[in-house]
């Protein structure tokens, strides 16, 4: 579903080149749930932006659903994203002048691809999604009138609006309390399951990473481990699943602020 080859990204910082991603190779299978973990500054957000076609690599290629993103123009990439990719950000990124319902309608209005299976009008389809995330009674609210957890659920409804083949989520629980964050993750998993979406999620949260089928750890822009169902924590502790599937961190870990 996603194939990255020799992916590097170099920024200029104070006149000096700063290589924040260093020849990353990656293959993500359709319908899988992949977690990307790593310390702050290790390149997680940069990698996600490249895989989603939001940003261009300095070297290397990204192929998503058979499409080489580097071969597309910027407009072509935007159109490809609108039809194939959903994105959820740590800070929600809702449009403040639009209601919850209108925020969910935006990607549907931008869609170039064939009509979606849900039929009906864009408004009713958006309403169905808002109800799906438990916010049918908040459709007319503006983002400022919603709690963080509610805003993130609107952002989720928006991300799933075009039934994306892939959902990218960058620390989607980073600004939420634990309980609200868990609810958001359960919703992501449910929608992922219903729509057979491929899910690539960046997180600091080891419990969240432990739900993934596979965990990729980044450090200084390189993949340092890539393992099914297990993670190396941002602080270097290894997450171990016992036979019941419960998860514990083997090394002491400090609760750092989400990045
Ligand atoms: P993470 O998401 O793992 O915290 P990022 O991908 O956001 O890491 O950033 C990786 C590194 O790249 C950081 O050192 C950051 O300061 C640097 N960086 C990110 N974006 C830019 C940019 N636009 N210009 C210069 N440096 C950047
Ligand atoms: Mg980040």
mmCIF file of C-alpha atoms and ligand atoms in Angstrom:
data_model
loop_
_atom_site.group_PDB
_atom_site.id
_atom_site.type_symbol
_atom_site.label_atom_id
_atom_site.label_comp_id
_atom_site.label_asym_id
_atom_site.label_seq_id
_atom_site.Cartn_x
_atom_site.Cartn_y
_atom_site.Cartn_z
ATOM 1 C CA UNK A 1 0.000 0.000 0.000
ATOM 2 C CA UNK A 2 2.869 2.353 0.884
ATOM 3 C CA UNK A 3 6.446 1.888 -0.260
ATOM 4 C CA UNK A 4 9.221 4.308 0.668
ATOM 5 C CA UNK A 5 12.697 3.831 -0.754
ATOM 6 C CA UNK A 6 15.839 5.673 0.293
ATOM 7 C CA UNK A 7 13.768 8.451 1.800
ATOM 8 C CA UNK A 8 15.838 11.392 3.050
ATOM 9 C CA UNK A 9 14.916 14.896 4.073
ATOM 10 C CA UNK A 10 17.433 17.661 4.641
ATOM 11 C CA UNK A 11 16.523 21.093 5.955
ATOM 12 C CA UNK A 12 18.787 24.119 5.858
ATOM 13 C CA UNK A 13 19.243 25.350 9.391
ATOM 14 C CA UNK A 14 21.360 28.476 9.979
ATOM 15 C CA UNK A 15 23.090 27.945 6.625
ATOM 16 C CA UNK A 16 23.968 24.342 7.520
ATOM 17 C CA UNK A 17 22.229 21.287 6.078
ATOM 18 C CA UNK A 18 20.353 19.290 8.719
ATOM 19 C CA UNK A 19 19.442 15.762 7.658
ATOM 20 C CA UNK A 20 16.325 14.870 9.651
ATOM 21 C CA UNK A 21 15.479 11.683 7.752
ATOM 22 C CA UNK A 22 18.251 9.415 6.596
ATOM 23 C CA UNK A 23 17.590 6.846 3.856
ATOM 24 C CA UNK A 24 14.443 5.309 5.264
ATOM 25 C CA UNK A 25 13.060 2.216 3.517
ATOM 26 C CA UNK A 26 9.568 1.175 4.449
ATOM 27 C CA UNK A 27 6.776 -1.040 3.188
ATOM 28 C CA UNK A 28 3.289 -0.892 4.673
ATOM 29 C CA UNK A 29 0.830 -3.650 3.790
ATOM 30 C CA UNK A 30 -2.793 -2.846 2.935
ATOM 31 C CA UNK A 31 -5.179 -2.770 5.918
ATOM 32 C CA UNK A 32 -2.352 -2.938 8.431
ATOM 33 C CA UNK A 33 -2.035 -0.787 11.544
ATOM 34 C CA UNK A 34 1.482 0.573 11.922
ATOM 35 C CA UNK A 35 2.718 2.689 14.829
ATOM 36 C CA UNK A 36 5.734 4.968 14.472
ATOM 37 C CA UNK A 37 7.439 5.818 17.746
ATOM 38 C CA UNK A 38 10.619 7.650 18.685
ATOM 39 C CA UNK A 39 11.961 10.549 20.719
ATOM 40 C CA UNK A 40 10.949 14.114 20.018
ATOM 41 C CA UNK A 41 12.872 15.412 17.015
ATOM 42 C CA UNK A 42 13.586 11.936 15.602
ATOM 43 C CA UNK A 43 11.730 12.743 12.366
ATOM 44 C CA UNK A 44 8.307 11.140 12.935
ATOM 45 C CA UNK A 45 6.236 14.084 11.711
ATOM 46 C CA UNK A 46 8.593 14.611 8.772
ATOM 47 C CA UNK A 47 8.237 10.961 7.768
ATOM 48 C CA UNK A 48 4.451 11.043 8.035
ATOM 49 C CA UNK A 49 4.298 14.202 5.911
ATOM 50 C CA UNK A 50 6.397 12.540 3.210
ATOM 51 C CA UNK A 51 4.367 9.314 3.226
ATOM 52 C CA UNK A 52 1.144 11.318 2.988
ATOM 53 C CA UNK A 53 2.438 13.445 0.109
ATOM 54 C CA UNK A 54 2.153 16.642 2.153
ATOM 55 C CA UNK A 55 5.858 17.299 1.703
ATOM 56 C CA UNK A 56 8.605 16.369 -0.779
ATOM 57 C CA UNK A 57 11.698 14.320 0.063
ATOM 58 C CA UNK A 58 15.210 15.565 -0.673
ATOM 59 C CA UNK A 59 16.047 12.060 -1.932
ATOM 60 C CA UNK A 60 14.129 8.862 -2.438
ATOM 61 C CA UNK A 61 10.628 7.957 -3.531
ATOM 62 C CA UNK A 62 7.231 7.269 -2.017
ATOM 63 C CA UNK A 63 4.700 5.090 -3.797
ATOM 64 C CA UNK A 64 1.170 5.041 -2.384
ATOM 65 C CA UNK A 65 -1.458 2.681 -3.802
ATOM 66 C CA UNK A 66 0.687 2.239 -6.916
ATOM 67 C CA UNK A 67 1.116 5.987 -7.467
ATOM 68 C CA UNK A 68 4.631 7.457 -7.408
ATOM 69 C CA UNK A 69 4.045 10.702 -5.501
ATOM 70 C CA UNK A 70 7.217 12.327 -6.847
ATOM 71 C CA UNK A 71 5.971 11.860 -10.423
ATOM 72 C CA UNK A 72 2.862 13.944 -9.672
ATOM 73 C CA UNK A 73 2.633 17.738 -9.831
ATOM 74 C CA UNK A 74 1.712 19.568 -6.627
ATOM 75 C CA UNK A 75 -1.897 19.807 -7.839
ATOM 76 C CA UNK A 76 -1.839 16.131 -8.761
ATOM 77 C CA UNK A 77 -0.638 15.252 -5.270
ATOM 78 C CA UNK A 78 -3.347 17.404 -3.668
ATOM 79 C CA UNK A 79 -5.974 15.654 -5.726
ATOM 80 C CA UNK A 80 -4.499 12.223 -4.939
ATOM 81 C CA UNK A 81 -4.536 13.090 -1.223
ATOM 82 C CA UNK A 82 -8.131 14.304 -1.342
ATOM 83 C CA UNK A 83 -9.278 10.994 -2.798
ATOM 84 C CA UNK A 84 -7.032 8.537 -0.963
ATOM 85 C CA UNK A 85 -5.624 9.917 2.253
ATOM 86 C CA UNK A 86 -7.030 11.075 5.592
ATOM 87 C CA UNK A 87 -4.911 12.989 8.085
ATOM 88 C CA UNK A 88 -5.426 13.641 11.802
ATOM 89 C CA UNK A 89 -3.165 16.124 13.607
ATOM 90 C CA UNK A 90 -2.279 16.458 17.267
ATOM 91 C CA UNK A 91 -3.782 19.950 17.340
ATOM 92 C CA UNK A 92 -6.951 19.035 15.430
ATOM 93 C CA UNK A 93 -6.563 21.710 12.677
ATOM 94 C CA UNK A 94 -10.292 22.350 12.307
ATOM 95 C CA UNK A 95 -11.340 25.447 10.381
ATOM 96 C CA UNK A 96 -12.518 27.862 13.113
ATOM 97 C CA UNK A 97 -15.097 29.703 10.992
ATOM 98 C CA UNK A 98 -16.917 26.518 9.995
ATOM 99 C CA UNK A 99 -19.273 24.440 12.129
ATOM 100 C CA UNK A 100 -18.488 20.832 13.023
ATOM 101 C CA UNK A 101 -20.738 19.649 10.196
ATOM 102 C CA UNK A 102 -19.190 22.044 7.661
ATOM 103 C CA UNK A 103 -15.688 20.930 8.666
ATOM 104 C CA UNK A 104 -16.619 17.323 7.833
ATOM 105 C CA UNK A 105 -18.168 18.425 4.520
ATOM 106 C CA UNK A 106 -15.010 20.205 3.270
ATOM 107 C CA UNK A 107 -13.096 17.137 1.992
ATOM 108 C CA UNK A 108 -16.271 15.756 0.442
ATOM 109 C CA UNK A 109 -16.662 18.978 -1.531
ATOM 110 C CA UNK A 110 -13.019 18.798 -2.665
ATOM 111 C CA UNK A 111 -13.272 15.212 -3.800
ATOM 112 C CA UNK A 112 -12.478 14.510 -7.477
ATOM 113 C CA UNK A 113 -12.961 10.764 -7.390
ATOM 114 C CA UNK A 114 -16.111 8.719 -8.033
ATOM 115 C CA UNK A 115 -19.106 9.236 -5.719
ATOM 116 C CA UNK A 116 -18.872 7.409 -2.420
ATOM 117 C CA UNK A 117 -20.912 4.360 -1.602
ATOM 118 C CA UNK A 118 -22.846 6.116 1.188
ATOM 119 C CA UNK A 119 -25.092 7.902 -1.360
ATOM 120 C CA UNK A 120 -27.270 10.873 -0.418
ATOM 121 C CA UNK A 121 -26.080 14.445 -0.201
ATOM 122 C CA UNK A 122 -22.780 15.596 1.192
ATOM 123 C CA UNK A 123 -24.624 17.128 4.129
ATOM 124 C CA UNK A 124 -26.392 13.905 5.101
ATOM 125 C CA UNK A 125 -23.209 11.877 4.615
ATOM 126 C CA UNK A 126 -21.299 14.305 6.874
ATOM 127 C CA UNK A 127 -24.085 14.147 9.442
ATOM 128 C CA UNK A 128 -23.951 10.339 9.435
ATOM 129 C CA UNK A 129 -20.223 10.499 10.152
ATOM 130 C CA UNK A 130 -20.696 13.025 12.975
ATOM 131 C CA UNK A 131 -23.292 10.718 14.505
ATOM 132 C CA UNK A 132 -20.844 7.852 14.074
ATOM 133 C CA UNK A 133 -18.331 9.662 16.316
ATOM 134 C CA UNK A 134 -21.071 10.536 18.809
ATOM 135 C CA UNK A 135 -21.445 14.211 17.910
ATOM 136 C CA UNK A 136 -24.755 14.334 16.087
ATOM 137 C CA UNK A 137 -25.984 16.849 18.659
ATOM 138 C CA UNK A 138 -22.973 19.154 18.125
ATOM 139 C CA UNK A 139 -23.232 19.571 14.350
ATOM 140 C CA UNK A 140 -23.894 23.314 14.517
ATOM 141 C CA UNK A 141 -21.153 24.054 17.046
ATOM 142 C CA UNK A 142 -17.990 25.906 16.061
ATOM 143 C CA UNK A 143 -14.636 24.385 17.077
ATOM 144 C CA UNK A 144 -14.194 26.947 19.880
ATOM 145 C CA UNK A 145 -17.453 25.685 21.395
ATOM 146 C CA UNK A 146 -16.175 22.092 21.555
ATOM 147 C CA UNK A 147 -13.855 20.338 24.017
ATOM 148 C CA UNK A 148 -10.504 18.967 22.835
ATOM 149 C CA UNK A 149 -11.866 15.434 22.653
ATOM 150 C CA UNK A 150 -14.892 16.609 20.687
ATOM 151 C CA UNK A 151 -12.717 18.584 18.290
ATOM 152 C CA UNK A 152 -10.557 15.526 17.696
ATOM 153 C CA UNK A 153 -13.657 13.427 17.008
ATOM 154 C CA UNK A 154 -14.790 16.022 14.432
ATOM 155 C CA UNK A 155 -11.292 15.840 12.928
ATOM 156 C CA UNK A 156 -11.659 12.046 12.778
ATOM 157 C CA UNK A 157 -15.025 12.288 11.042
ATOM 158 C CA UNK A 158 -13.428 14.698 8.575
ATOM 159 C CA UNK A 159 -10.440 12.404 8.010
ATOM 160 C CA UNK A 160 -12.774 9.496 7.198
ATOM 161 C CA UNK A 161 -15.101 11.640 5.053
ATOM 162 C CA UNK A 162 -13.844 10.310 1.726
ATOM 163 C CA UNK A 163 -13.375 6.734 2.937
ATOM 164 C CA UNK A 164 -9.599 7.077 2.597
ATOM 165 C CA UNK A 165 -7.495 4.050 1.803
ATOM 166 C CA UNK A 166 -4.951 5.289 4.313
ATOM 167 C CA UNK A 167 -5.326 7.253 7.511
ATOM 168 C CA UNK A 168 -2.276 9.077 8.830
ATOM 169 C CA UNK A 169 -2.499 10.290 12.417
ATOM 170 C CA UNK A 170 0.231 12.384 14.052
ATOM 171 C CA UNK A 171 -0.042 12.050 17.835
ATOM 172 C CA UNK A 172 -3.838 12.151 17.697
ATOM 173 C CA UNK A 173 -4.121 11.731 21.472
ATOM 174 C CA UNK A 174 -1.249 14.065 22.377
ATOM 175 C CA UNK A 175 -3.513 16.898 23.504
ATOM 176 C CA UNK A 176 -6.168 14.762 25.159
ATOM 177 C CA UNK A 177 -6.479 13.352 28.648
ATOM 178 C CA UNK A 178 -5.964 9.625 28.940
ATOM 179 C CA UNK A 179 -9.609 8.554 28.945
ATOM 180 C CA UNK A 180 -10.593 10.833 26.051
ATOM 181 C CA UNK A 181 -7.496 9.700 24.163
ATOM 182 C CA UNK A 182 -8.487 6.063 24.598
ATOM 183 C CA UNK A 183 -11.956 6.775 23.276
ATOM 184 C CA UNK A 184 -10.473 8.495 20.213
ATOM 185 C CA UNK A 185 -8.171 5.538 19.587
ATOM 186 C CA UNK A 186 -11.044 3.075 19.869
ATOM 187 C CA UNK A 187 -12.941 5.125 17.310
ATOM 188 C CA UNK A 188 -9.933 5.137 14.980
ATOM 189 C CA UNK A 189 -9.701 1.361 15.288
ATOM 190 C CA UNK A 190 -13.431 0.864 14.687
ATOM 191 C CA UNK A 191 -13.508 3.112 11.627
ATOM 192 C CA UNK A 192 -10.296 1.532 10.421
ATOM 193 C CA UNK A 193 -11.893 -1.876 10.716
ATOM 194 C CA UNK A 194 -15.217 -0.886 9.110
ATOM 195 C CA UNK A 195 -13.646 0.915 6.166
ATOM 196 C CA UNK A 196 -10.624 -1.402 5.819
ATOM 197 C CA UNK A 197 -8.321 1.570 6.044
ATOM 198 C CA UNK A 198 -4.568 1.246 6.320
ATOM 199 C CA UNK A 199 -3.542 3.091 9.479
ATOM 200 C CA UNK A 200 -0.188 4.781 10.087
ATOM 201 C CA UNK A 201 -0.035 6.434 13.455
ATOM 202 C CA UNK A 202 2.688 8.408 15.207
ATOM 203 C CA UNK A 203 2.515 8.294 18.965
ATOM 204 C CA UNK A 204 4.351 8.808 22.224
ATOM 205 C CA UNK A 205 1.803 6.652 23.977
ATOM 206 C CA UNK A 206 3.070 3.104 24.499
ATOM 207 C CA UNK A 207 -0.403 1.741 25.206
ATOM 208 C CA UNK A 208 -1.484 3.121 21.894
ATOM 209 C CA UNK A 209 1.564 1.771 20.070
ATOM 210 C CA UNK A 210 0.909 -1.636 21.614
ATOM 211 C CA UNK A 211 -2.429 -1.829 19.783
ATOM 212 C CA UNK A 212 -0.666 -1.676 16.409
ATOM 213 C CA UNK A 213 0.193 -4.752 14.326
ATOM 214 C CA UNK A 214 3.681 -3.453 13.894
ATOM 215 C CA UNK A 215 5.866 -0.790 15.460
ATOM 216 C CA UNK A 216 8.604 1.152 13.738
ATOM 217 C CA UNK A 217 11.041 3.036 15.959
ATOM 218 C CA UNK A 218 12.867 6.092 14.679
ATOM 219 C CA UNK A 219 15.976 7.670 16.139
ATOM 220 C CA UNK A 220 17.878 10.541 14.548
ATOM 221 C CA UNK A 221 16.004 10.086 11.292
ATOM 222 C CA UNK A 222 16.734 6.369 10.981
ATOM 223 C CA UNK A 223 14.655 3.271 11.525
ATOM 224 C CA UNK A 224 16.280 1.532 14.508
ATOM 225 C CA UNK A 225 13.719 -1.235 14.856
ATOM 226 C CA UNK A 226 10.723 -2.587 12.993
ATOM 227 C CA UNK A 227 8.878 -5.340 14.785
ATOM 228 C CA UNK A 228 5.471 -6.960 14.749
ATOM 229 C CA UNK A 229 3.390 -5.879 17.736
ATOM 230 C CA UNK A 230 6.282 -4.646 19.829
ATOM 231 C CA UNK A 231 7.822 -1.262 20.438
ATOM 232 C CA UNK A 232 10.975 0.335 21.729
ATOM 233 C CA UNK A 233 9.786 3.273 23.791
ATOM 234 C CA UNK A 234 10.870 6.841 23.145
ATOM 235 C CA UNK A 235 13.023 6.583 26.277
ATOM 236 C CA UNK A 236 14.719 3.389 25.137
ATOM 237 C CA UNK A 237 12.595 0.957 27.180
ATOM 238 C CA UNK A 238 11.297 -2.094 25.379
ATOM 239 C CA UNK A 239 7.618 -2.806 25.407
ATOM 240 C CA UNK A 240 6.899 -6.451 26.019
ATOM 241 C CA UNK A 241 3.645 -8.232 25.382
ATOM 242 C CA UNK A 242 2.992 -11.111 27.752
ATOM 243 C CA UNK A 243 0.984 -14.151 26.665
ATOM 244 C CA UNK A 244 -2.305 -12.452 27.579
ATOM 245 C CA UNK A 245 -1.429 -9.576 25.293
ATOM 246 C CA UNK A 246 -0.947 -7.179 28.206
ATOM 247 C CA UNK A 247 1.857 -4.722 27.775
ATOM 248 C CA UNK A 248 4.469 -3.371 30.130
ATOM 249 C CA UNK A 249 7.563 -1.256 29.710
ATOM 250 C CA UNK A 250 10.700 -3.179 30.706
ATOM 251 C CA UNK A 251 12.879 -0.130 31.285
ATOM 252 C CA UNK A 252 11.950 2.845 33.439
ATOM 253 C CA UNK A 253 10.342 5.520 31.338
ATOM 254 C CA UNK A 254 9.718 9.158 32.063
ATOM 255 C CA UNK A 255 6.451 10.707 31.051
ATOM 256 C CA UNK A 256 7.595 13.372 28.644
ATOM 257 C CA UNK A 257 5.350 15.968 27.041
ATOM 258 C CA UNK A 258 3.882 14.876 23.731
ATOM 259 C CA UNK A 259 5.561 16.410 20.699
HETATM 260 P P1 LIG B 1 9.287 14.514 15.579
HETATM 261 O O1 LIG B 1 7.926 14.564 14.956
HETATM 262 O O2 LIG B 1 9.834 13.134 15.708
HETATM 263 O O3 LIG B 1 9.329 15.238 16.877
HETATM 264 P P2 LIG B 1 10.051 16.204 13.356
HETATM 265 O O4 LIG B 1 9.886 15.386 12.147
HETATM 266 O O5 LIG B 1 8.989 17.216 13.641
HETATM 267 O O6 LIG B 1 10.305 15.258 14.608
HETATM 268 O O7 LIG B 1 11.423 17.002 13.266
HETATM 269 C C1 LIG B 1 12.658 16.351 13.068
HETATM 270 C C2 LIG B 1 13.751 17.374 13.077
HETATM 271 O O8 LIG B 1 13.610 18.235 11.940
HETATM 272 C C3 LIG B 1 13.737 18.277 14.285
HETATM 273 O O9 LIG B 1 15.067 18.468 14.698
HETATM 274 C C4 LIG B 1 13.152 19.554 13.774
HETATM 275 O O10 LIG B 1 13.635 20.665 14.482
HETATM 276 C C5 LIG B 1 13.608 19.574 12.338
HETATM 277 N N1 LIG B 1 12.652 20.265 11.449
HETATM 278 C C6 LIG B 1 11.371 19.918 11.247
HETATM 279 N N2 LIG B 1 10.783 20.736 10.345
HETATM 280 C C7 LIG B 1 11.731 21.637 9.981
HETATM 281 C C8 LIG B 1 11.761 22.747 9.071
HETATM 282 N N3 LIG B 1 10.674 23.087 8.352
HETATM 283 N N4 LIG B 1 12.923 23.424 8.954
HETATM 284 C C9 LIG B 1 14.018 23.078 9.663
HETATM 285 N N5 LIG B 1 14.069 22.039 10.528
HETATM 286 C C10 LIG B 1 12.944 21.330 10.687
HETATM 287 MG MG1 LIG B 2 6.122 15.335 15.589
#
